[in-house]
One Martini backbone bead per residue (centre of mass of N, CA, C, O) as a GRO file, in nm:
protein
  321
    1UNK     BB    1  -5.221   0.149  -3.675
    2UNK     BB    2  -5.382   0.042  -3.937
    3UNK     BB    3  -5.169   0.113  -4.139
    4UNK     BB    4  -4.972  -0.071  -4.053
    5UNK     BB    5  -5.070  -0.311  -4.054
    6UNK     BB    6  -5.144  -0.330  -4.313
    7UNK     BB    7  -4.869  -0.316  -4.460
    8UNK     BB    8  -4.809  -0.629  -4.298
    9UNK     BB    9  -5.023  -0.750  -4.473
   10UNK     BB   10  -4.883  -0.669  -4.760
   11UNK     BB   11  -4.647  -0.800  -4.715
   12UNK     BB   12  -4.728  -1.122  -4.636
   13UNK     BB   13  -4.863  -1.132  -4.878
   14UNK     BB   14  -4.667  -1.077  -5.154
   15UNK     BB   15  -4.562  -1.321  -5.142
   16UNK     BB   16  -4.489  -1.618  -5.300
   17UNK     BB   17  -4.666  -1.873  -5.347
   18UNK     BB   18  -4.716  -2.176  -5.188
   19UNK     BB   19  -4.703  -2.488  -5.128
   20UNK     BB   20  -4.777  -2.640  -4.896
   21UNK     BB   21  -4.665  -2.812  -4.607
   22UNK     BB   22  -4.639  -3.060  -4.368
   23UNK     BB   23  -4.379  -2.916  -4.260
   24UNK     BB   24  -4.218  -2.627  -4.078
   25UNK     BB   25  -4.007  -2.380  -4.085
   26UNK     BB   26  -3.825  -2.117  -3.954
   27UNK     BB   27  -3.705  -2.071  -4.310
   28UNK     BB   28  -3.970  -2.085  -4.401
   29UNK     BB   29  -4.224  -1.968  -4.657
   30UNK     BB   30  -4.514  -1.888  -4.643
   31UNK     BB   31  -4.787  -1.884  -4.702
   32UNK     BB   32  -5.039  -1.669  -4.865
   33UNK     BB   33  -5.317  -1.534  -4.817
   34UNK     BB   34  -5.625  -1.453  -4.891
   35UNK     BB   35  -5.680  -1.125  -4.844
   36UNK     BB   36  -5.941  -0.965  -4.667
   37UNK     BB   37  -5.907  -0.639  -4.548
   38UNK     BB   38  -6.189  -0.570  -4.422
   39UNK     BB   39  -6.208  -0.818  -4.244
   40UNK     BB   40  -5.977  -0.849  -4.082
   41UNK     BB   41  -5.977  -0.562  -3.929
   42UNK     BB   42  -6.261  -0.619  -3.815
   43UNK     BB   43  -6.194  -0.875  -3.691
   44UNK     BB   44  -5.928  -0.765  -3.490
   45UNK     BB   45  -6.096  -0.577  -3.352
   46UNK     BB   46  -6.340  -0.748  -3.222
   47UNK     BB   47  -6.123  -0.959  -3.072
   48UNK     BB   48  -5.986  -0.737  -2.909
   49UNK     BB   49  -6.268  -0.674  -2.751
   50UNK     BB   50  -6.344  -0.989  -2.659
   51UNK     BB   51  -6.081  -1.065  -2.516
   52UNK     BB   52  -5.984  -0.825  -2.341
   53UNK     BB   53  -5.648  -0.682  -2.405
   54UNK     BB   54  -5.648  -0.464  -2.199
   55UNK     BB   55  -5.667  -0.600  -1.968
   56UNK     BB   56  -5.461  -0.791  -1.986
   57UNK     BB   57  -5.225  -0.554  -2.033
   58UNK     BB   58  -5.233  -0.457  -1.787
   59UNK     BB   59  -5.140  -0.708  -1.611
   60UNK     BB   60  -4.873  -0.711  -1.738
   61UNK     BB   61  -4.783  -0.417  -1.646
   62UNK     BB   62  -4.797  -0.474  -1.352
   63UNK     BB   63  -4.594  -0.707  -1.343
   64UNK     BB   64  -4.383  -0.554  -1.433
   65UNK     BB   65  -4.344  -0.335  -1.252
   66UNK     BB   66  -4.276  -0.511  -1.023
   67UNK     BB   67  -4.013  -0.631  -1.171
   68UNK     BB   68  -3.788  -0.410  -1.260
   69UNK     BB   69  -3.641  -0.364  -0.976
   70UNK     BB   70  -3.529  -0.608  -0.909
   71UNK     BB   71  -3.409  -0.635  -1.182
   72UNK     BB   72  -3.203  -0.422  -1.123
   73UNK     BB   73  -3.063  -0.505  -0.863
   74UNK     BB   74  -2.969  -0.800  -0.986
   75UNK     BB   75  -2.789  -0.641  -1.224
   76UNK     BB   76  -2.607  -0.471  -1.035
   77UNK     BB   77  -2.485  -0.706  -0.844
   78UNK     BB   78  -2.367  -0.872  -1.050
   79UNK     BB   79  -2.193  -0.668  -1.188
   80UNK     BB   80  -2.028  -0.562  -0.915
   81UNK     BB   81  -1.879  -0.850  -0.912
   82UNK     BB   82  -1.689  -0.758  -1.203
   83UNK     BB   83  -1.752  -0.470  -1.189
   84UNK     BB   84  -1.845  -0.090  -1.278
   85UNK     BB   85  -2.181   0.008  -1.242
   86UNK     BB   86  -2.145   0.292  -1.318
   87UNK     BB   87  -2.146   0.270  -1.641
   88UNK     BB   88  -2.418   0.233  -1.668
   89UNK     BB   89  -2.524   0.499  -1.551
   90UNK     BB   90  -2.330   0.664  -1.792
   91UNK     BB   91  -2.549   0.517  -2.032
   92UNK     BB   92  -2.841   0.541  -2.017
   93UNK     BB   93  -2.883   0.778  -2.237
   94UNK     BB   94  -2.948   0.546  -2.449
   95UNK     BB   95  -3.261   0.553  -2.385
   96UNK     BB   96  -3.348   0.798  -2.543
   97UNK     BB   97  -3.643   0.755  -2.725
   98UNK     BB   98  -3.759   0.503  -2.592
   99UNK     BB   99  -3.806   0.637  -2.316
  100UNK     BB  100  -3.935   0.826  -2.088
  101UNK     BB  101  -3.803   1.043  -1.939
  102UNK     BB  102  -3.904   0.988  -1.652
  103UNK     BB  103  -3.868   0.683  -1.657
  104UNK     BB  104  -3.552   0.728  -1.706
  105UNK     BB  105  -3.504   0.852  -1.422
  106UNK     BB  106  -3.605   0.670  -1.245
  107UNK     BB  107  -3.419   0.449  -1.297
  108UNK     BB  108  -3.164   0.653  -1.245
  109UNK     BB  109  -3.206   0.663  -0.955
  110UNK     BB  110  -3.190   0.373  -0.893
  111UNK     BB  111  -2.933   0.318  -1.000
  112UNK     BB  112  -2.773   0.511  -0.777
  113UNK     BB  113  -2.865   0.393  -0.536
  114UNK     BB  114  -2.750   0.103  -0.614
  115UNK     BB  115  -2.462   0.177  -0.627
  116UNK     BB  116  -2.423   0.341  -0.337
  117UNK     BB  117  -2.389   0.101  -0.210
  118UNK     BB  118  -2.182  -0.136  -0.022
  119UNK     BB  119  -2.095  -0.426  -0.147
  120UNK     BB  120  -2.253  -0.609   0.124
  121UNK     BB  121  -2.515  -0.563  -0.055
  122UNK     BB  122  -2.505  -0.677  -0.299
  123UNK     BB  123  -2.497  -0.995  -0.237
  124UNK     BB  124  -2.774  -1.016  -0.109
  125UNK     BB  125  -2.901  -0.880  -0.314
  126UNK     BB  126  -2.866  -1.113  -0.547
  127UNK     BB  127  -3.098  -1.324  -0.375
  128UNK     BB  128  -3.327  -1.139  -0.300
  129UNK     BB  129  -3.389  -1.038  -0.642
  130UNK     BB  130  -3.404  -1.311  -0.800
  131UNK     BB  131  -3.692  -1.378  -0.565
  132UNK     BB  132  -3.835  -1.158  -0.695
  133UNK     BB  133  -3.830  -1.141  -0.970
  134UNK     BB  134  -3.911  -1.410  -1.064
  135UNK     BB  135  -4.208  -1.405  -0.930
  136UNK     BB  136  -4.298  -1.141  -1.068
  137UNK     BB  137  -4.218  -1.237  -1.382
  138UNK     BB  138  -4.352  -1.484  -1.378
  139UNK     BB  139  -4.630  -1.370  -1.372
  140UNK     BB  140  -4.586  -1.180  -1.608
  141UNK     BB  141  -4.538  -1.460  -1.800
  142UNK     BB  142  -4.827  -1.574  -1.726
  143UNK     BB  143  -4.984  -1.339  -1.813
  144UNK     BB  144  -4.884  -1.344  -2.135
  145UNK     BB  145  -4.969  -1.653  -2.214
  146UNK     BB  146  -5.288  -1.614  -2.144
  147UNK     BB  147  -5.336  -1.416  -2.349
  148UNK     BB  148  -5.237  -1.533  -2.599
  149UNK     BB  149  -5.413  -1.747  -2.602
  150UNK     BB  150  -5.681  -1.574  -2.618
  151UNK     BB  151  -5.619  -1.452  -2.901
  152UNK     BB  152  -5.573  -1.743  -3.042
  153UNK     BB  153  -5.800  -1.905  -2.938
  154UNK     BB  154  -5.726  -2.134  -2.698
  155UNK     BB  155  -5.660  -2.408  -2.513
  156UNK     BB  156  -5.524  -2.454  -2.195
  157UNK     BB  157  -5.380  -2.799  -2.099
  158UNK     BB  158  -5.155  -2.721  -1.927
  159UNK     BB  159  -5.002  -2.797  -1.700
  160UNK     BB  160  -4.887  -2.674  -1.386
  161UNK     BB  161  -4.601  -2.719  -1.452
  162UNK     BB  162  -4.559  -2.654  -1.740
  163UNK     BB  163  -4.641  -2.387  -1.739
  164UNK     BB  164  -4.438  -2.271  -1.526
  165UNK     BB  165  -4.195  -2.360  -1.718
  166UNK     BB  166  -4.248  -2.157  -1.907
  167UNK     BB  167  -4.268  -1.921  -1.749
  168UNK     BB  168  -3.962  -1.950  -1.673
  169UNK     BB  169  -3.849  -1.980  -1.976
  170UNK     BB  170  -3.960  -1.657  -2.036
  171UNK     BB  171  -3.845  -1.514  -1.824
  172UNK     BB  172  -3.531  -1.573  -1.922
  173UNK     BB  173  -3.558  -1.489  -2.223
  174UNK     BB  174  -3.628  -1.173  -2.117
  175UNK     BB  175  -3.336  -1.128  -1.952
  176UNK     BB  176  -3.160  -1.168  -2.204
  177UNK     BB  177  -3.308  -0.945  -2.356
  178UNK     BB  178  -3.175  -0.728  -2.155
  179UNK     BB  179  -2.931  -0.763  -2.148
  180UNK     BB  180  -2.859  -0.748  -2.479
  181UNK     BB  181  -2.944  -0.474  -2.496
  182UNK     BB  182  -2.815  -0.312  -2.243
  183UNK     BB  183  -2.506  -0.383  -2.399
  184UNK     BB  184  -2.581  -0.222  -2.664
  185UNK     BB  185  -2.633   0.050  -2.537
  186UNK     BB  186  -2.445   0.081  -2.271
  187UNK     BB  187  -2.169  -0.078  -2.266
  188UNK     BB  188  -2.021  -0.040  -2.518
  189UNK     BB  189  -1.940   0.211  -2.560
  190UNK     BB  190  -1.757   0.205  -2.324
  191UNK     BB  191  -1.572  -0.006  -2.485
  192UNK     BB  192  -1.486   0.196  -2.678
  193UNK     BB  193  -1.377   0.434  -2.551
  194UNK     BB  194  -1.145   0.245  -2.401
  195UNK     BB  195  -1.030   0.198  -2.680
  196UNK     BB  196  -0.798   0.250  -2.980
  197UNK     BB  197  -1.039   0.360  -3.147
  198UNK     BB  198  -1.114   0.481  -3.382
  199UNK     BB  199  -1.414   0.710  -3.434
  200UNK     BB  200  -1.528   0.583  -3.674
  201UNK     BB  201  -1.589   0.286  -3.530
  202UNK     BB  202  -1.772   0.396  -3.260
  203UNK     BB  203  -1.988   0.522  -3.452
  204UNK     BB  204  -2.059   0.265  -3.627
  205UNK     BB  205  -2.141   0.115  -3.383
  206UNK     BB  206  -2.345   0.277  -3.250
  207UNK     BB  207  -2.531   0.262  -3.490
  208UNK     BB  208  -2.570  -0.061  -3.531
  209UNK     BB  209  -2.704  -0.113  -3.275
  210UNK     BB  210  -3.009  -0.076  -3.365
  211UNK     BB  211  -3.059  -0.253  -3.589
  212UNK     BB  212  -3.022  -0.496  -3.412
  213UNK     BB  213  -3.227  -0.466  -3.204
  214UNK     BB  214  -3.450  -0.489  -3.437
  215UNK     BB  215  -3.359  -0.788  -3.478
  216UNK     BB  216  -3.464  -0.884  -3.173
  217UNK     BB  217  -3.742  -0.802  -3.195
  218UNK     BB  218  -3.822  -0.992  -3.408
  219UNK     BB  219  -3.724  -1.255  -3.269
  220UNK     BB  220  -3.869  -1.221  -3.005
  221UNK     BB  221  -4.142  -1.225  -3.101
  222UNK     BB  222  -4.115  -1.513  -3.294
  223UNK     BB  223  -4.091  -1.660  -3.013
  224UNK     BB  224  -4.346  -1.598  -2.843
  225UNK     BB  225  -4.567  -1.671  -3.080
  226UNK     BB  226  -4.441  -1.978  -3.035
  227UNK     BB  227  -4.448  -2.048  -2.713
  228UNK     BB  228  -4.620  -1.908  -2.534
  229UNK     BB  229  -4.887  -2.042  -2.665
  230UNK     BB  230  -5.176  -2.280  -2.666
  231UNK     BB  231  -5.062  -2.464  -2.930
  232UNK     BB  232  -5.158  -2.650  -3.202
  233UNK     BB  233  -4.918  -2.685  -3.448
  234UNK     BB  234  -4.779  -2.440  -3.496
  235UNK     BB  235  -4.663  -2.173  -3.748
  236UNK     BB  236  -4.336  -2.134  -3.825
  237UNK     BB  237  -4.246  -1.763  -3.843
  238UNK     BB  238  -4.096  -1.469  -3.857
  239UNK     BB  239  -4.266  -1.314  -4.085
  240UNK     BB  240  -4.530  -1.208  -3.932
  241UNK     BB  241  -4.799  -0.968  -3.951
  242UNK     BB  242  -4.764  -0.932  -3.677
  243UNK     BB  243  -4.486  -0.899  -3.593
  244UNK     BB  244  -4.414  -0.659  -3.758
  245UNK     BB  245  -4.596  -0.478  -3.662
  246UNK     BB  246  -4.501  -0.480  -3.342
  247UNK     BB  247  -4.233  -0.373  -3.384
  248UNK     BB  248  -4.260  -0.151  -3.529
  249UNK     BB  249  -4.523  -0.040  -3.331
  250UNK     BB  250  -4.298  -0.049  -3.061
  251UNK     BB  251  -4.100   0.166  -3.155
  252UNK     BB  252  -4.258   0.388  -3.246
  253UNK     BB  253  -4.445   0.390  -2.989
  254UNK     BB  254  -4.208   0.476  -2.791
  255UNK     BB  255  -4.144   0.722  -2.907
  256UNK     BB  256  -4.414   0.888  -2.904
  257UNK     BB  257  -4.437   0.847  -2.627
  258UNK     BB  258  -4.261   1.005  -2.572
  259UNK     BB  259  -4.272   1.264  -2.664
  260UNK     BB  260  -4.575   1.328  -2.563
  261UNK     BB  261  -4.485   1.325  -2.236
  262UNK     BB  262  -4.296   1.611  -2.287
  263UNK     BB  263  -4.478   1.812  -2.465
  264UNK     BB  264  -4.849   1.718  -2.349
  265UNK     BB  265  -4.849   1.628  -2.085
  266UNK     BB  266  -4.967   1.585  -1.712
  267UNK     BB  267  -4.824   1.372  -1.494
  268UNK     BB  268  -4.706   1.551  -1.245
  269UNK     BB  269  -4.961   1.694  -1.183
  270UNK     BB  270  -5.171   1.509  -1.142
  271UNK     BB  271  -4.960   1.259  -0.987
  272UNK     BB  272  -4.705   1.393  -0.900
  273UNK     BB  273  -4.475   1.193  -0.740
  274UNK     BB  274  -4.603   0.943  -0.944
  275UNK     BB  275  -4.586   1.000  -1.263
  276UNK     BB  276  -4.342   0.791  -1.339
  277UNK     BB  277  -4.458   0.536  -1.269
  278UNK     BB  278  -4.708   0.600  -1.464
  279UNK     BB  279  -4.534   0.608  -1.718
  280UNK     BB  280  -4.416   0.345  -1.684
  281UNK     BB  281  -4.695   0.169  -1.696
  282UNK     BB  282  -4.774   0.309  -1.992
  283UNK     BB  283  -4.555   0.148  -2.144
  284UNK     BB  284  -4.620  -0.119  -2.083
  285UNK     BB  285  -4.887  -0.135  -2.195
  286UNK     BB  286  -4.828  -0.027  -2.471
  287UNK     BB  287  -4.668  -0.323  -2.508
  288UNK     BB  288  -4.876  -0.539  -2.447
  289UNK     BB  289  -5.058  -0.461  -2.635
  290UNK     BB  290  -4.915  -0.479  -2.915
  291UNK     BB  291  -4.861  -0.748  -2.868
  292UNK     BB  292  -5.152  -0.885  -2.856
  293UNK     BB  293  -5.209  -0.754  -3.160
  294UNK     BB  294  -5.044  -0.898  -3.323
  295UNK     BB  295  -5.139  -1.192  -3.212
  296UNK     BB  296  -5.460  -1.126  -3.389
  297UNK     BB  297  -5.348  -1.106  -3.635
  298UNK     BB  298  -5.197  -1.372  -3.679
  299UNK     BB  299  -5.487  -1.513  -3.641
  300UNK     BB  300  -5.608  -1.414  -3.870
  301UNK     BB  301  -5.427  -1.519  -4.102
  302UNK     BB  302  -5.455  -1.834  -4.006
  303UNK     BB  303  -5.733  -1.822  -4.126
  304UNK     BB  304  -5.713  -1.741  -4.412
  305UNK     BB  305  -5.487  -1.976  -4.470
  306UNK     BB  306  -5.700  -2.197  -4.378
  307UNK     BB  307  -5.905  -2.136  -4.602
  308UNK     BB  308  -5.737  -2.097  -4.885
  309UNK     BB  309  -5.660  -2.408  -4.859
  310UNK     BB  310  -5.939  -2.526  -4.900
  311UNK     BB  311  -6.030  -2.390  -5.151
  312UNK     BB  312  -5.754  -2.490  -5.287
  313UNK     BB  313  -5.640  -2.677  -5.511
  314UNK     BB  314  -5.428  -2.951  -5.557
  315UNK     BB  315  -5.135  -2.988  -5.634
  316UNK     BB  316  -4.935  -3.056  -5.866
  317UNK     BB  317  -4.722  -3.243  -5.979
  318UNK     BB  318  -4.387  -3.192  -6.053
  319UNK     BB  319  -4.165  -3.235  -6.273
  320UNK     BB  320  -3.874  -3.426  -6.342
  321UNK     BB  321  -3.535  -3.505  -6.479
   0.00000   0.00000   0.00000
C-alpha cells in the first residue's frame, strides 16, 4: 500500500508547478506541493490512527451490507418491469475478478431467489425495496460523509436539512453509478450478443468496459473527495495524489482480496454458514478504508501546497506583446 501511495504521490508532484490562480476548475491542473516524502507518509499514518478510520470504515461497511440487498431488491423490480431480469442473473459472472467468489455467489443466489418471485411481488417490491435501500443507503452515505469531513480535517457547521440533502444527493449518485457500472458489466455483453455483430466487435467492446469502469472510479472518486467532505472552498482537481492512489488501489486490492479469499482464506470453516455474508462485508470494510485512506492523503498534499505557496515567492507578472 506504502508504495502505490508513493508512486501517486509521485505522479502528483511530477506535474509541471504553475502559480496558483485565485480560482480553479475541474479541468485545471493543480500546483505540486514541494513534497517531503518521509513527513508526508508518516503525517498519513499517524492520521489514519489519530483520527480511528478503520473504525470509520467498519461503520461504513457495515450500513453498506445493510443496503445492498434492498439495493438488489429494488434494482431487479425496476428492471423487471421493462425487460427480463433473468439477463442480470446470466452476466453476473462478469463481477468474477471484482468481488470474492463467496460474496458473489452470495449475491448470485439472491438474484435468483428475486428474480424467481412473481411478478404481482415485484410491483410491491419496488416500493417497499426503494423505502429500505433509500434509509439504509442513506446512513451509510452519511456515515461516509462525517469519515470523510474527519480525514480532512474540517467541522461540519451543515445544518441538519443540509446534512441530510446532501446524503441523500450522495446516495443517489452512488446508485447511479451502481447501476452504470451494472450496465457495463453484465448488461452490454448481453446486448451485444443479442444484435448481429461481427465477433470481433462484441469482444472489443467487451474488453474496452473494463477502462471504462476504471476512468467511472476516477471520476467518482473525484466527485466523492469533492462533494462529500465539509470543506470550506476545497480545491476541485480530478487527479489528487489521494484520488489517483485510491482508484488504483481499490481495483487491485479488490483482485488481491478475491484471490486471498479462494486460495488462502478459511471464512466457510470459521464462520460457517454466514462466511459469505462476512466476505461480502470484508469487501465493504476494505473498500471504504481505502477510500479514506485517499482521502487523508489528498489532506496531507493540500498541507504542504498550502505551506509550499506560503513559503514560495510571489509570482512575477509574464510581460505581453
Amino acid at each position: 500500500m506504502g508504495a502505490l501511495f508513493a508512486a501517486a504521490a509521485l505522479l502528483y508532484a511530477g506535474r509541471r508547478r504553475t502559480a496558483p490562480a485565485a480560482e480553479t476548475g475541474p479541468l485545471q491542473m493543480m500546483p505540486a506541493p514541494r513534497v517531503h516524502w518521509g513527513r508526508a507518509f508518516a503525517n498519513v499514518w499517524n492520521e489514519q490512527s489519530r483520527d480511528h478510520i478503520s473504525v470509520m470504515a467498519a461503520g461504513v461497511a457495515f450500513y453498506g451490507l445493510l443496503s445492498i440487498f434492498p439495493a438488489m431488491s429494488a434494482l431487479i423490480s425496476i428492471y423487471g418491469l421493462i425487460a427480463n431480469p433473468i439477463v442480470i442473473e446470466q452476466q453476473i459472472s462478469g463481477l468474477i475478478g471484482v468481488l470474492p467468489h463467496d460474496a458473489l455467489k452470495l449475491l448470485s443466489d439472491q438474484l435468483h431467489a428475486l428474480i424467481a418471485a412473481p411478478p404481482t411481488k415485484l410491483g410491491l417490491g419496488v416500493i417497499i425495496g426503494l423505502m429500505i435501500t433509500m434509509w439504509s443507503a442513506t446512513s451509510a452515505a452519511g456515515t461516509l460523509m462525517q469519515a470523510l469531513t474527519v480525514a480532512y480535517e474540517s467541522e461540519d457547521d451543515r445544518s441538519v436539512l443540509g446534512f441530510y440533502a446532501r446524503a441523500f444527493g450522495l446516495t443517489f449518485a452512488m446508485m447511479l453509478f451502481a447501476l452504470i457500472s451494472l450496465f457495463l458489466i453484465a448488461i452490454v455483453p448481453a446486448i451485444l450478443d443479442s444484435l448481429p455483430f461481427p465477433p470481433v466487435w462484441s469482444k472489443l467492446v467487451a474488453l474496452l468496459r473494463w477502462p471504462i469502469l476504471v476512468v467511472l472510479v476516477f471520476i467518482g472518486l473525484a466527485f466523492l473527495y469533492r462533494f462529500a467532505p465539509a470543506r470550506k472552498q476545497p480545491r476541485w482537481h480530478w487527479l489528487g495524489a489521494g484520488t489517483i492512489a485510491a482508484a488504483v488501489l481499490w481495483l487491485a486490492g479488490s483482485a488481491a482480496f478475491s484471490v486471498y479469499v479462494a486460495q488462502f482464506s478459511s471464512y466457510n470453516k470459521t464462520y460457517g454458514s454466514i462466511g459469505a455474508v462476512v466476505v461480502l462485508l470484508m469487501w465493504f470494510y476494505v473498500s471504504a478504508y481505502i477510500i479514506l485512506a485517499g482521502a487523508e492523503l489528498n489532506a496531507e498534499m493540500d498541507k504542504q501546497l498550502e505551506a509550499s505557496t506560503e513559503e514560495a515567492p510571489e509570482a512575477r507578472p509574464v510581460a505581453t506583446r
